[in-house]
Short mmCIF file of C-alpha atoms and ligand atoms in Angstrom, two decimals:
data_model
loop_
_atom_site.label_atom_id
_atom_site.label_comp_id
_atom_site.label_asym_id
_atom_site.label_seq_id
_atom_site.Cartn_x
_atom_site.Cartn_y
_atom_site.Cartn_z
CA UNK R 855 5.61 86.38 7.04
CA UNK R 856 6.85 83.61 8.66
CA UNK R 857 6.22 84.20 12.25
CA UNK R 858 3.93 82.03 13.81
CA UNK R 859 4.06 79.84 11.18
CA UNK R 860 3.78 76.21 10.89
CA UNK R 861 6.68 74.62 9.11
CA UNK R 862 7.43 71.14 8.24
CA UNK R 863 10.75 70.22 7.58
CA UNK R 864 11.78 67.24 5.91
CA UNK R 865 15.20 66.56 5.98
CA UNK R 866 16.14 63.77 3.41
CA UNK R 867 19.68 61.55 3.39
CA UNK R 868 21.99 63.62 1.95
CA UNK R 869 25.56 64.53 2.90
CA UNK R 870 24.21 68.07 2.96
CA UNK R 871 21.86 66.89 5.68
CA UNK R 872 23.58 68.81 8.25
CA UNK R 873 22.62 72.08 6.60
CA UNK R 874 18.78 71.80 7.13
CA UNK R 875 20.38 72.36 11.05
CA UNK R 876 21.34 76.19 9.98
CA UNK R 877 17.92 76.36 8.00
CA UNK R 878 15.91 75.07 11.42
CA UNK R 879 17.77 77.85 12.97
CA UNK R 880 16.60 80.85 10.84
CA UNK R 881 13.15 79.28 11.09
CA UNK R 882 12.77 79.23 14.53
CA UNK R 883 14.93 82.49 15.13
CA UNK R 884 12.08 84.35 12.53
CA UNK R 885 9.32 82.79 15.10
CA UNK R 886 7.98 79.80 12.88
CA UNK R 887 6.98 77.10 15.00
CA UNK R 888 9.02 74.14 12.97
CA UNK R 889 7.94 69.98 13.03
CA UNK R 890 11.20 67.76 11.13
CA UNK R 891 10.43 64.59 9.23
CA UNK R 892 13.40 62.83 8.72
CA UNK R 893 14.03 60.25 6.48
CA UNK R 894 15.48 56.99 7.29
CA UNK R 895 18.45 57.64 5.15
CA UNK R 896 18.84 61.07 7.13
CA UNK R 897 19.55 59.63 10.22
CA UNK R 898 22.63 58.20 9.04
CA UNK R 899 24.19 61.81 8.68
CA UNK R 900 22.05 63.75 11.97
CA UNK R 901 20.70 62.67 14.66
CA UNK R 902 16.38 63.00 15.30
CA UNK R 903 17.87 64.54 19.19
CA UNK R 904 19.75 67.58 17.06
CA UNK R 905 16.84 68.72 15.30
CA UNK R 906 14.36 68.07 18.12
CA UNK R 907 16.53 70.31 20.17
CA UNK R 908 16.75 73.26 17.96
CA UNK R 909 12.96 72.87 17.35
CA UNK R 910 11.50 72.17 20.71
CA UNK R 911 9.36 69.50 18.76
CA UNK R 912 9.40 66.21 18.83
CA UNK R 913 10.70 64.72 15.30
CA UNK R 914 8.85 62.37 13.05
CA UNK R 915 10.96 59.29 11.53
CA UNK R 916 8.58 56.73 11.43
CA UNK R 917 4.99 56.47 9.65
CA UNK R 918 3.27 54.83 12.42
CA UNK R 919 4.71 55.56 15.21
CA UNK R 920 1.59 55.61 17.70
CA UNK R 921 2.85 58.00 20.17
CA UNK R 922 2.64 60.83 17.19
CA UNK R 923 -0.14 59.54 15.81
CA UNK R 924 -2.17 60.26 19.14
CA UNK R 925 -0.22 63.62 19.59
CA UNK R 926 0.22 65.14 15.94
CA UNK R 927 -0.27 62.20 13.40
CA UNK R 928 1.18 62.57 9.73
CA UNK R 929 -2.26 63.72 8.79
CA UNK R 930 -3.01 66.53 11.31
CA UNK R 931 0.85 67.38 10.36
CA UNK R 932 -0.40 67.51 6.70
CA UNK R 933 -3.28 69.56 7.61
CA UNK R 934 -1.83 72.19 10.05
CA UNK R 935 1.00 73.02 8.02
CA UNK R 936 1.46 76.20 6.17
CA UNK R 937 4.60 75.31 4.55
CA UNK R 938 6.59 72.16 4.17
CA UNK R 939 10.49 72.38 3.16
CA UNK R 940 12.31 69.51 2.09
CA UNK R 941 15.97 70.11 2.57
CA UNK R 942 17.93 68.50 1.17
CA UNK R 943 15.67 66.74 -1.54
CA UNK R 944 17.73 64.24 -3.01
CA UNK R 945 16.72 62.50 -6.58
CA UNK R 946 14.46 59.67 -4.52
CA UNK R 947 12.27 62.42 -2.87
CA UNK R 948 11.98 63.87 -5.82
CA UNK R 949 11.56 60.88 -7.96
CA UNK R 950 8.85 59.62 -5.33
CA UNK R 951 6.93 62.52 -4.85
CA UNK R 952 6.66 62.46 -8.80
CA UNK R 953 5.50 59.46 -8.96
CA UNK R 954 3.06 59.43 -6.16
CA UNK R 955 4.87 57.10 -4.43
CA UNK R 956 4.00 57.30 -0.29
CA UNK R 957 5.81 54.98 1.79
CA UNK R 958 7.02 56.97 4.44
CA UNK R 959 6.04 59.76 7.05
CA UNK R 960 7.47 62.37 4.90
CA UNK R 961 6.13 61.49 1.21
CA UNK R 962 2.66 60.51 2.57
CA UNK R 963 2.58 63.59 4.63
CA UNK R 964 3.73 65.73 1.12
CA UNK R 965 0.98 63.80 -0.96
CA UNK R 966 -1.86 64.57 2.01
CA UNK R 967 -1.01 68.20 2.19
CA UNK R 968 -2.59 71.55 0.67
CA UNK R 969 0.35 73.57 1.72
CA UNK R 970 2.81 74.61 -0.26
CA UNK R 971 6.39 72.80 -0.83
CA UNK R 972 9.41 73.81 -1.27
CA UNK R 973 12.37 71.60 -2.66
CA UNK R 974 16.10 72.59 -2.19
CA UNK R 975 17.47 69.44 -4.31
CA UNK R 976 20.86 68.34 -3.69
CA UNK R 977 22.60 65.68 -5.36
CA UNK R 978 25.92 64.49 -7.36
CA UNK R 979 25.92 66.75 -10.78
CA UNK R 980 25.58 63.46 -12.90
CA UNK R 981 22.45 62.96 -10.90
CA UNK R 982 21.26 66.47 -11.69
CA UNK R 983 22.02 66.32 -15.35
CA UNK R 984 20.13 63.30 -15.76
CA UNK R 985 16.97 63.51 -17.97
CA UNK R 986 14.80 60.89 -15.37
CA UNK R 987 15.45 63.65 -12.48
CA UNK R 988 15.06 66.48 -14.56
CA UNK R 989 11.99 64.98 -16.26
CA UNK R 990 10.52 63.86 -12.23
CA UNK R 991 11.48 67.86 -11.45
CA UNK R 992 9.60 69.63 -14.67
CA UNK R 993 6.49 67.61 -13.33
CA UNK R 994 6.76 69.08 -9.89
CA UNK R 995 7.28 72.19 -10.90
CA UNK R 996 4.77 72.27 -13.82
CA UNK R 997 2.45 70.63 -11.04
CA UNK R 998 3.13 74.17 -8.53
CA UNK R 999 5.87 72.56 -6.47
CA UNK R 1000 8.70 75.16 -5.72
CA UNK R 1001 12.28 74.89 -5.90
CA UNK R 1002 15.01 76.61 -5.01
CA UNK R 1003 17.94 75.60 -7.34
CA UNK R 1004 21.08 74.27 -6.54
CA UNK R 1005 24.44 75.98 -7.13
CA UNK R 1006 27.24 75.15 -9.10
CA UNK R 1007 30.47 74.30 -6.71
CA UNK R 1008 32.55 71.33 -5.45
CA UNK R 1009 30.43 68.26 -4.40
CA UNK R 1010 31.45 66.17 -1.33
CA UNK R 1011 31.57 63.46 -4.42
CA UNK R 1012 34.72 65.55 -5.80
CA UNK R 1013 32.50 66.67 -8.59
CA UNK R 1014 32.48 69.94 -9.56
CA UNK R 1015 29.33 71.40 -11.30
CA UNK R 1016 25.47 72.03 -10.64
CA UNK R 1017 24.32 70.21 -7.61
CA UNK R 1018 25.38 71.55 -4.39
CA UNK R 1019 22.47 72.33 -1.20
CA UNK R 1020 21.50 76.31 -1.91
CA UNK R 1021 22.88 78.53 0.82
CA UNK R 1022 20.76 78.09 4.07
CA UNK R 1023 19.38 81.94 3.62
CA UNK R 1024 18.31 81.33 0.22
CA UNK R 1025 16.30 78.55 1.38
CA UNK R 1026 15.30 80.69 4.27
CA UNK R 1027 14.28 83.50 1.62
CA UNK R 1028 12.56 80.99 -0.84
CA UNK R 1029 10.01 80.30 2.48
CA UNK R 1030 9.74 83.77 2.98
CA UNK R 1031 8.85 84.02 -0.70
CA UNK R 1032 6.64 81.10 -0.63
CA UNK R 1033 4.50 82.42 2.66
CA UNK R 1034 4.22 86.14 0.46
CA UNK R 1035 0.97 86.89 -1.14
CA UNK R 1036 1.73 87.80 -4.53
CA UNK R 1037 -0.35 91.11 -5.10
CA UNK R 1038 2.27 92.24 -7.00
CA UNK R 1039 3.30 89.54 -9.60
CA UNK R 1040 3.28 90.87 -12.91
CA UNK R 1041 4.21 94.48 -11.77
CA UNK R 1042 8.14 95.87 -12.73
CA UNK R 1043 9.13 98.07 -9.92
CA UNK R 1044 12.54 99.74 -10.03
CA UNK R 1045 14.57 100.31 -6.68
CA UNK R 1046 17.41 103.11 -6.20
CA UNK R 1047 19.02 101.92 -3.08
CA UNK R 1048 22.16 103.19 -1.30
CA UNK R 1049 24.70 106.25 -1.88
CA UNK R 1050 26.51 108.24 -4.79
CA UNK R 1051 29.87 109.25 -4.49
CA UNK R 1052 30.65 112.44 -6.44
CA UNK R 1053 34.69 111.90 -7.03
CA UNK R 1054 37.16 115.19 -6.24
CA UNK R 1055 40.06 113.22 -7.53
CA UNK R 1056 41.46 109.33 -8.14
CA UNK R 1057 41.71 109.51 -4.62
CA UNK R 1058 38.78 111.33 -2.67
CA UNK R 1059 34.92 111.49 -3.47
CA UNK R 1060 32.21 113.09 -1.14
CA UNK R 1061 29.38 110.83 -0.22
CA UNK R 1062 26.86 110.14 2.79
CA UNK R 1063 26.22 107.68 5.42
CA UNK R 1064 23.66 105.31 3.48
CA UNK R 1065 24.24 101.64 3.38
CA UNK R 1066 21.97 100.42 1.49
CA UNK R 1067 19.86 98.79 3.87
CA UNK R 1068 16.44 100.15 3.27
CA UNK R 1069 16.45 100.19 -0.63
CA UNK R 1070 17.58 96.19 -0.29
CA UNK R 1071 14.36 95.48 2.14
CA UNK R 1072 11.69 97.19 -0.20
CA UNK R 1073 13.68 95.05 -3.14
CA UNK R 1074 13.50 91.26 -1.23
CA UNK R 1075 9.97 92.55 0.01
CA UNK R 1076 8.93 93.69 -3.49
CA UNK R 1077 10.51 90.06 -4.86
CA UNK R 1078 8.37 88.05 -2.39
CA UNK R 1079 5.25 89.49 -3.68
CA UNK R 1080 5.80 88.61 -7.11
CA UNK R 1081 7.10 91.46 -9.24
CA UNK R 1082 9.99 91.86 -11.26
CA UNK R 1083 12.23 94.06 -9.07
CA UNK R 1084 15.19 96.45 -10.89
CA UNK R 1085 17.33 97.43 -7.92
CA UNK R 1086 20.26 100.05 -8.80
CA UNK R 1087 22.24 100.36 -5.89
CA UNK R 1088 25.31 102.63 -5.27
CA UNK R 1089 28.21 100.97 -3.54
CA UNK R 1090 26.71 98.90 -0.92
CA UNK R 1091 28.40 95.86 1.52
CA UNK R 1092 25.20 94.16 1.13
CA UNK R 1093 24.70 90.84 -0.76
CA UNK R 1094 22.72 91.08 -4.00
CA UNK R 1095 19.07 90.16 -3.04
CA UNK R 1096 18.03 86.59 -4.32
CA UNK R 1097 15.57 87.23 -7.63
CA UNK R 1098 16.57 90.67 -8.20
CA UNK R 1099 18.07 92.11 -11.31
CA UNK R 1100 20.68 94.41 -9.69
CA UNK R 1101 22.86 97.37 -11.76
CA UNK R 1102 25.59 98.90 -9.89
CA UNK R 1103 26.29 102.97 -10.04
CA UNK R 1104 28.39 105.18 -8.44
CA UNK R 1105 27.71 108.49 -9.36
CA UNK R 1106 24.12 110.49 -9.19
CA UNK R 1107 24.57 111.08 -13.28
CA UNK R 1108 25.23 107.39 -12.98
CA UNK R 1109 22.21 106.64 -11.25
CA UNK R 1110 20.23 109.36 -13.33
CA UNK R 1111 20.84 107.81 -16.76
CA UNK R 1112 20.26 104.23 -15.41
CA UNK R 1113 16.91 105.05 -13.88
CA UNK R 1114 15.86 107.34 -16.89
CA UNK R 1115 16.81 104.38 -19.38
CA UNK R 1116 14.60 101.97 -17.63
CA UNK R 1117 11.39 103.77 -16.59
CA UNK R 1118 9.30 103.51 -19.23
CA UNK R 1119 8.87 99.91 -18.47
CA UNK R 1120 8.19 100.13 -14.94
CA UNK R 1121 4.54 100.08 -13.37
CA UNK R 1122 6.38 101.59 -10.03
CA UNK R 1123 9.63 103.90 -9.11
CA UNK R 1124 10.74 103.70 -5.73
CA UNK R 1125 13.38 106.03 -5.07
CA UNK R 1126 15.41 105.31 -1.97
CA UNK R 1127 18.93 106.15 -2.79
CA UNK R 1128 20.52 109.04 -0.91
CA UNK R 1129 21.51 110.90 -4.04
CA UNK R 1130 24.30 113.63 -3.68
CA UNK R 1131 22.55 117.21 -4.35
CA UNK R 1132 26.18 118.35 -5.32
CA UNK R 1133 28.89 117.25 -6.88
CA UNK R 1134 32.82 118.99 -7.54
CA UNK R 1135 32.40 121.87 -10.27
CA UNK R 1136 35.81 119.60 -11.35
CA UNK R 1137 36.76 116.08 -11.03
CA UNK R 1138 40.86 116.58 -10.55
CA UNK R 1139 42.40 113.67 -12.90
CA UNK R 1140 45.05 113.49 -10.77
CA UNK R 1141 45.12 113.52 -6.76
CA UNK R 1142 45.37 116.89 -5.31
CA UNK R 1143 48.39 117.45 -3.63
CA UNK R 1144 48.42 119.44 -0.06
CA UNK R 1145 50.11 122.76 -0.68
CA UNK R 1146 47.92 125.42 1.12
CA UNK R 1147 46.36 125.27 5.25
CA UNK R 1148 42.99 125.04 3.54
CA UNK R 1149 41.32 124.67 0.12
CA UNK R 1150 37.81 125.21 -1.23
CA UNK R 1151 36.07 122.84 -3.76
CA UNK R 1152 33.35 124.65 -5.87
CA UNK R 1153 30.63 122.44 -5.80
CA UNK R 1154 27.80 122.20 -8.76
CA UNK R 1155 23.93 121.09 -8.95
CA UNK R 1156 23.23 117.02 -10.09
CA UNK R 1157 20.62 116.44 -11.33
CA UNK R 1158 17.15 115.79 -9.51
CA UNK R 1159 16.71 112.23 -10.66
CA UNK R 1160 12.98 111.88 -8.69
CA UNK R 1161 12.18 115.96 -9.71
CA UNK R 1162 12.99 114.29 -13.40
CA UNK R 1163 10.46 111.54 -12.76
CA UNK R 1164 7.91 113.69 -11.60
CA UNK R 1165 7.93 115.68 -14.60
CA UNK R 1166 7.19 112.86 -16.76
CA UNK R 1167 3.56 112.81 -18.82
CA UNK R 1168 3.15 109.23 -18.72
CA UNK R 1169 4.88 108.41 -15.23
CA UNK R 1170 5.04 105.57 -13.13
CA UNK R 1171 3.60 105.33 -9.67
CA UNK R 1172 6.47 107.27 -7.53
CA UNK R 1173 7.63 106.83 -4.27
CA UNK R 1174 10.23 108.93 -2.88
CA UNK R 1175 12.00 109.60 0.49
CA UNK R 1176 12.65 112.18 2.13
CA UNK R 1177 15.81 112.30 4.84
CA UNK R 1178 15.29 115.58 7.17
CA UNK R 1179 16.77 116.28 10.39
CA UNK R 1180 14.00 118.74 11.06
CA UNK R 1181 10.54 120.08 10.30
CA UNK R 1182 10.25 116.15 9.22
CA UNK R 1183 6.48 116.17 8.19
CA UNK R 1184 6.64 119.97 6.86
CA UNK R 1185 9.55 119.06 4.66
CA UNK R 1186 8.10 115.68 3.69
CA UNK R 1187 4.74 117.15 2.27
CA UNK R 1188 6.82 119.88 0.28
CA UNK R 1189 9.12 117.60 -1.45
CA UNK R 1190 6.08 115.48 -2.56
CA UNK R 1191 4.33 118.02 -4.25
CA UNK R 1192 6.74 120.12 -5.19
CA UNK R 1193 8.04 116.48 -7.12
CA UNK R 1194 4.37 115.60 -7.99
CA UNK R 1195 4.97 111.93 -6.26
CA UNK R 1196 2.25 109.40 -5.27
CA UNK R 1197 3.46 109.35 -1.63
CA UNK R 1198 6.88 110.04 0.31
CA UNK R 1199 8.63 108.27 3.13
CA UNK R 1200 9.89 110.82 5.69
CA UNK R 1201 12.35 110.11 7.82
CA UNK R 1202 14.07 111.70 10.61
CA UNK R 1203 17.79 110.85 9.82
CA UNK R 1204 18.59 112.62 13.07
CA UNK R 1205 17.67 109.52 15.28
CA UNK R 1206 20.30 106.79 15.97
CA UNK R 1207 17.39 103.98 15.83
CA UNK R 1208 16.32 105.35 11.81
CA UNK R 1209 17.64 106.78 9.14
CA UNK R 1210 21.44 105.84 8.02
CA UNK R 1211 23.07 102.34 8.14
CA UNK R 1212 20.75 101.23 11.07
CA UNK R 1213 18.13 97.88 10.88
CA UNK R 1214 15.34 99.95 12.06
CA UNK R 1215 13.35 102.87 10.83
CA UNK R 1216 10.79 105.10 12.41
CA UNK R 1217 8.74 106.55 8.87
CA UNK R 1218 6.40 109.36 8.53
CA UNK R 1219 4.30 108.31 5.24
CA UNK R 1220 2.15 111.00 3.09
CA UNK R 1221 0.20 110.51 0.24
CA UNK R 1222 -0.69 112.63 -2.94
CA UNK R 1223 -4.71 111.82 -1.65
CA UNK R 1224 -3.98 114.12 2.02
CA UNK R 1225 -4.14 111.31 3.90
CA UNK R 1226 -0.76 110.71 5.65
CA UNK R 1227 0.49 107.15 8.23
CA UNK R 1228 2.94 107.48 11.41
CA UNK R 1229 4.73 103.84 10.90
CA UNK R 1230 6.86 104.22 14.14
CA UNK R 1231 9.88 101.99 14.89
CA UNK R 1232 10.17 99.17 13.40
CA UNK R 1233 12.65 97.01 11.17
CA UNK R 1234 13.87 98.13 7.57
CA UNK R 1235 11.80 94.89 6.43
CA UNK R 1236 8.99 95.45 7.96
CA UNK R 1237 9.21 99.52 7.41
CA UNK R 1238 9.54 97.66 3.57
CA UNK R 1239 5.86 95.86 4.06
CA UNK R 1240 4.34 98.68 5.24
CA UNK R 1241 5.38 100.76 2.63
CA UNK R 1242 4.59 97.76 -0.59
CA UNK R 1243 0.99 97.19 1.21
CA UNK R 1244 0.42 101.04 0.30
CA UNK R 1245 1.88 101.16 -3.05
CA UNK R 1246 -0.60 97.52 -4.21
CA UNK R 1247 -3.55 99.21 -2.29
CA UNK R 1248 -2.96 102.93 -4.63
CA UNK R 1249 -1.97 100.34 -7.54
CA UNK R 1250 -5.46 98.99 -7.34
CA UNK R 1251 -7.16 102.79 -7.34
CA UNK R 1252 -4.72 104.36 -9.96
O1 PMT K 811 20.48 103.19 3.06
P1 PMT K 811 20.20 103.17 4.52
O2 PMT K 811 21.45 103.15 5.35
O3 PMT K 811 19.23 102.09 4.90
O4 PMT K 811 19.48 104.57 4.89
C1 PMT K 811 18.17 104.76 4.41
C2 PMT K 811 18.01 106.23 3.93
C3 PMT K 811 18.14 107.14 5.13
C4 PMT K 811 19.07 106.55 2.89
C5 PMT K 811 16.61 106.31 3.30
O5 PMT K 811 15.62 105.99 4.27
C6 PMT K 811 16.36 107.71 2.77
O6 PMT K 811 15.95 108.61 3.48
N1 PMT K 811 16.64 107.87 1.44
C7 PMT K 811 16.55 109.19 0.79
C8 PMT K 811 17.77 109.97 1.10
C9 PMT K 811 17.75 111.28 0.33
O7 PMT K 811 18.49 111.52 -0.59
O8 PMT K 811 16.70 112.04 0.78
P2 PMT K 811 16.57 113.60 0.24
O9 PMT K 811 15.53 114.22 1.10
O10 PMT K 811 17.92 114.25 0.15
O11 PMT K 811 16.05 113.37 -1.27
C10 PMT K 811 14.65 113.32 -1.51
C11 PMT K 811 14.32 112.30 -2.60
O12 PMT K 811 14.87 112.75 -3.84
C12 PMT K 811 14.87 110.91 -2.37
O13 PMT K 811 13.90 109.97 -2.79
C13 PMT K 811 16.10 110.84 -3.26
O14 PMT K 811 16.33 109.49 -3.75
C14 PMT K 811 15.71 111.76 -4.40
N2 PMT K 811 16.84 112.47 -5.01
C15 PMT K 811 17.60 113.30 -4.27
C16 PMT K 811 18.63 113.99 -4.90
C17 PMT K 811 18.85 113.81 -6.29
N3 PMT K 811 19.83 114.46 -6.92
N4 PMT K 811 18.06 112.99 -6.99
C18 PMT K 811 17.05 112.31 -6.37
O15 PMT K 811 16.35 111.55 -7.01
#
């Protein structure tokens, strides 16, 4: 989404100026093609050379500065752009942009645009609290203006409270939210992402090799587009994903009476959790000791969570996976009938470039209609797009 893009970032004078740095890094590393406004009162924490560095652009401090306005004016910037981000926007950004107030290259390029903006406020808590700023910030948002809201922590001030610069990623994810159609706003779509782990003893579980990663892409991609994601994850490393309501399981009956609680309200099921087919007959309450060369562990059905799904008279739109290491598209095609899903992701977990605890896929998609889509290789995220773009295009038939 935001390759390719053109960005304007306005960096305003605030300690956490130095942050927008990291922020022009993601931008440019995700292919946007990034322009930096900096206020007066930003130049006193970074440098204009820093930021035209990282961005290979030339920065704009000044309104009329003649050489720009021949090359890329504050108007053509206003026009060209497809998103501006104003990091970090202190209480007089805010406060002017409220007001209409255009006195510089940054607000009169904010008041000529169409584009969208994004705010990532910063400022001393007392600041925050106060009803002026929060009164100037209602307006902008009630006016579309997005925001990205600060987190509670220590300010350079020595405060300690609501106020501090968002992470650089969220900001990064708010732009990749803000360049997302949203065909899917209004739509509740529950994720299963990650493992189970069926426990022997205190001590020792069996589990598999998933990490998470491709359950966490279809929830930031499902986020972006507007709906109201449910993700419920088994244990994961991953950090939760910014807008999504996330409930943590570690079993499959875990994960089977979570799901089943929740999917009467969902519009879509998405089920990419790799979900233990077994579990111990017996869950040892204390640790097994070693006593014989070898020991066997009688191992008993769980419960088909999607299988359960299927079944259902009035059931969501489902979307299940389907991890083979051969016979991919033969075993792909039974699973989704014999489950009676809407479509099925197939892939080979065989390959050390898809599958298990990798970035990239390579996805075999069928569909309940016949029709079936070879995605190839490409990243979890994108594998994630792919995948969404289906589901809103069946949403629209169903
Ligand atoms: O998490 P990553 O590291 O990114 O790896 C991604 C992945 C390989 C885990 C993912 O792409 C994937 O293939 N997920 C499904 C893994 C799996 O359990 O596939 P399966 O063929 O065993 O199960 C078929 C479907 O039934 C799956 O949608 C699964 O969620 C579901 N299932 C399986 C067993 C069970 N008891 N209940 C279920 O709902």
């Amino acid at each position: 989404m935001i390759a390719n893009k053109k960005i304007i970032l306005g960096v305003c004078g605030g300690i956490a100026a130095y942050k927008a740095i990291e922020l022009l890094r993601l931008l440019t590393k995700a292919g946007a093609d990034v322009h930096v406004i900096m206020t007066r009162a930003a130049q006193e924490f970074v440098t204009p050379l820093t930021f035209q560095t990282l961005s290979s652009n030339p920065v704009h401090t000044e309104l009329f500065n003649l050489i720009a306005e021949q090359e890329i004016g504050h108007i053509s910037l206003a026009d060209q752009a497809d998103l501006f981000i104003v990091v970090p926007a202190t209480a007089n950004i805010i406060g002017k942009i409220a007001v209409g107030i255009a006195d510089d290259m940054l607000t009169t390029t904010i008041m000529a645009t169409k584009a969208p903006v994004l705010f990532a406020p910063a400022m001393n808590v007392n600041m925050f609290s106060n009803p002026i700023y929060q009164e100037n910030e209602h307006k902008l948002r009630r006016l579309g203006y997005l925001f990205v809201d600060p987190i509670r922590g220590s300010l350079a001030c020595g405060w300690e409270g609501e106020g501090k610069l968002a992470a650089p990623e969220a900001v990064f994810e708010g732009a990749h939210a803000a360049l997302t159609e949203k065909n899917l706003r209004g739509r509740t779509i529950l994720i299963t992402a990650g493992p189970t782990r069926e426990e022997i003893d205190p001590v020792r579980y069996i589990s598999n090799h998933s990490s998470g990663k491709m359950g966490y892409a279809l929830a930031r991609g499902a986020c972006r587009r507007g709906a109201n994601v449910l993700l419920i994850s088994g244990p994961t490393a991953l950090t939760k994903p910014d807008g999504v309501r996330v409930v943590a399981v570690t079993s499959a009956s875990e994960m089977q009476s979570e799901v089943m609680a929740r999917v009467s309200a969902c519009d879509v099921v998405i089920k990419a959790a790799a979900v233990a087919d077994y579990r111990p007959l017996v869950r040892n309450a204390l640790k097994i000791k070693k006593k014989t060369e070898s020991t066997t562990i009688e191992l008993v059905k769980n419960p088909d969570i999607l299988a359960e799904l299927g079944a259902m008279e009035q059931r969501p739109f489902l979307v299940g996976f389907a991890a083979e290491t051969d016979a991919l598209a033969e075993n792909a095609e039974k699973k989704m009938r014999e489950k009676n899903l809407d479509m099925i992701v197939g892939n080979d977990v065989s390959q050390i470039d898809a599958g298990f605890n990798v970035d990239t896929n390579r996805a075999l998609l069928f569909f309940r209609d016949g029709s079936s889509c070879d995605c190839g290789l490409m990243s979890k995220d994108q594998l994630a797009g792919a995948i969404l773009d289906h589901v809103v295009a069946r949403l629209q038939t169903r």
